[in-house]
Amino acid sequence: MCGIAGIFNSKEMANYENINKMLISIMHRGPDDISAHISNESVFGSVRLAIFKLDHGQQPYVSKDKKTVVCFNGEIFNYFDLIEELKRFKKDIVIKSEIELIYHLFIEFGYNFIKKINGQFAISIKSNNKLILFRDPFGIRPIFYHKIKNEIIFCSEIKGILSVKKNIGLNYKNLNQIIKYWAVIGENTIFEKINQVEAGSYIIFENGDIQKFKYYEEDYNAEKNKYSSFEEAKEDFNYNLLSAVKRQTHGDVEVGAYLSGGIDSTAISYCLNSLKDDSKTFSINFENREYDETYFQNIAKNKLNLNNLSVTIGKNDIAEVFQDVIYHTETPLFRTAPSPLFLLSKLVKNNSIKVILTGEGADEILYGYDIFKESKIRNFIKRDISSKKRWELLKRLYAYLPQFQNPRYFNMIKEFYKNSIDSESNLYSFLPRIKNNIGIYSFFNKDFIESNENDFSDIFSCLNNSHEQLDELQKIEDYEIKTLLTNYLLSSQGDRMTMANSIEGRYPFLDLEFVKYARKISNNYKLNILKDKYILRQNYKNKIPKELYDRPKVAYQAPEIKSFFNKKHTKDYVLDYFNMNSLTNVGIFNINNINKILKKIVNSDINERMGFRENSGMVIILSLQILINEFKSRIDNLNYEKKTRLIY
């Protein structure tokens, strides 16, 4: 695992000073080595977190004829299989590292080599007068770029680009996507003139032009319902998940796992422990009992004999680290949940673990989210909208949310849902969520709202080419993958929080071989009536405690905006950024509405939860203020003394 950076086709910028700045700004991604290669008005570099082939894998890889330069951030889980495939063409080939493998695959198969890789990666290849940037199928590893005329700058993180390009501001138009969809989508970022290579895509930069290609697209219906019975599908489930975990322990260092107390992380921990006794697992505990899952973590720990370590999140901890969190996410957030994960990865680092397995992807691939069940319930209600009993199913679905037990609130929800229940939109399942999110616009002024509030056209360009032909559950899966998973869960909560502390996260449920298997099974095996992740739960029925395999899905949550306001310990930066002058200077906020919520926060009971609109709106505002006021200065103030060694 590494971070990569480069400047291509720039006589003015392609120098040691600039690549050194870029690499130092992302050195948390790879503290074990920092190196670069300079040639022909281009410079490429890498910071390395040594995990596999510790004595090899020097980057950048430069071909003997100097025509090809390769940089690689990630892991190739079918590494040995691909070497065997190459040996069928070149019997005497000797490959000592993943970076060498990529070079030889590219030479042998051209751009199509990328379709052969089962892994998580961002890759740059300079080939003669072209620069090609590749990103893995689900966007687990980031890669950003900034094009200026005939030049291009790229990096694993935006801060690398900003370390050498000072005149790039924020793109408030893309803030709308965070409000509506909870993340920027597609190739967008929150910064002007900085794009990301989309998941499952690559770009070719040549003669000042960029061509974009999609090499991976989910095939939802290939071999669908391949299995004639549930038992047959379940037999293959155990094999496929265990094989995915085994592939993802690839490397020469110890591998640990996150343990949340839910079925996904418990299953991964069970598989890891069956492969290697006494593997370490890591958990988050909360002093606030409303968010705490220690009880379930302890059941897993004790019954499965796990070596589990935990970090406890106190009432001031989220505010304490939130500025660091935004520095690493490089985007406004709609919730505080990445903050505990930042502290958790620090615990992992302090225990000398470099690689961590997590359960992300299970809810999308195996239909675990409430929205899958909600869609079924709404279609059921639609057939008899006057039935009180049918509406009660929504209350049961969200029983873990206290507001759903409030009759007044529930009646409001019913009216809210009735307004979209007859919609024929391809966004049918998401209309309640999107309309709820639009409430956040109340914290912004009219000019900002009027130009953006009701435009959803941007989402359709990101969805599967056959999205309209998918069934309702497949549409939800496609939408969740393209929005929440790629650019929030795998980014702000995933890569950016683990790599902030030099930890590599891996995701067995997103292993390509496992995903191919999951695509072949019936929807009913994933969502059985209203039982989510049914095949996963049934597979572990006799392997893990009933309290865990039968536990309803509970979304991971963390204390929200009220955790920033403490009469004795409110941080100065929080007061500064919610100051009227500071808010007015940005020019897009509705100051009156923000002040109303601030008074409500300060005057309400410490244990009283705020509504979604208030929490998300205020977290977005605070994180945006951090980006505006301190992000660039922190990059500028890094110590840029010469550290990069040159490779010739």
XYZ file of C-alpha atoms in Angstrom, residues 77 118 237-250 268 271 275 357 506-515:
30
model
C -5.135 -10.425 -4.503
C -8.757 -8.762 -8.501
C -21.347 -18.910 0.293
C -19.095 -20.350 2.980
C -16.429 -21.295 0.441
C -16.544 -17.934 -1.333
C -16.374 -15.728 1.762
C -13.617 -17.763 3.399
C -11.667 -17.701 0.114
C -12.104 -13.911 -0.107
C -10.778 -13.450 3.433
C -7.880 -15.781 2.679
C -7.001 -13.842 -0.504
C -7.155 -10.580 1.394
C -4.682 -11.726 4.042
C -2.197 -11.518 1.150
C -15.029 -11.579 8.842
C -13.043 -16.348 9.036
C -7.202 -19.015 9.203
C -10.149 -6.272 7.351
C -9.318 -4.347 3.043
C -12.877 -5.400 2.210
C -13.546 -9.130 1.646
C -17.219 -8.579 0.770
C -15.992 -6.461 -2.180
C -13.515 -9.088 -3.375
C -14.355 -9.452 -7.074
C -14.700 -13.225 -6.905
C -17.105 -12.931 -3.977
C -19.109 -10.228 -5.772
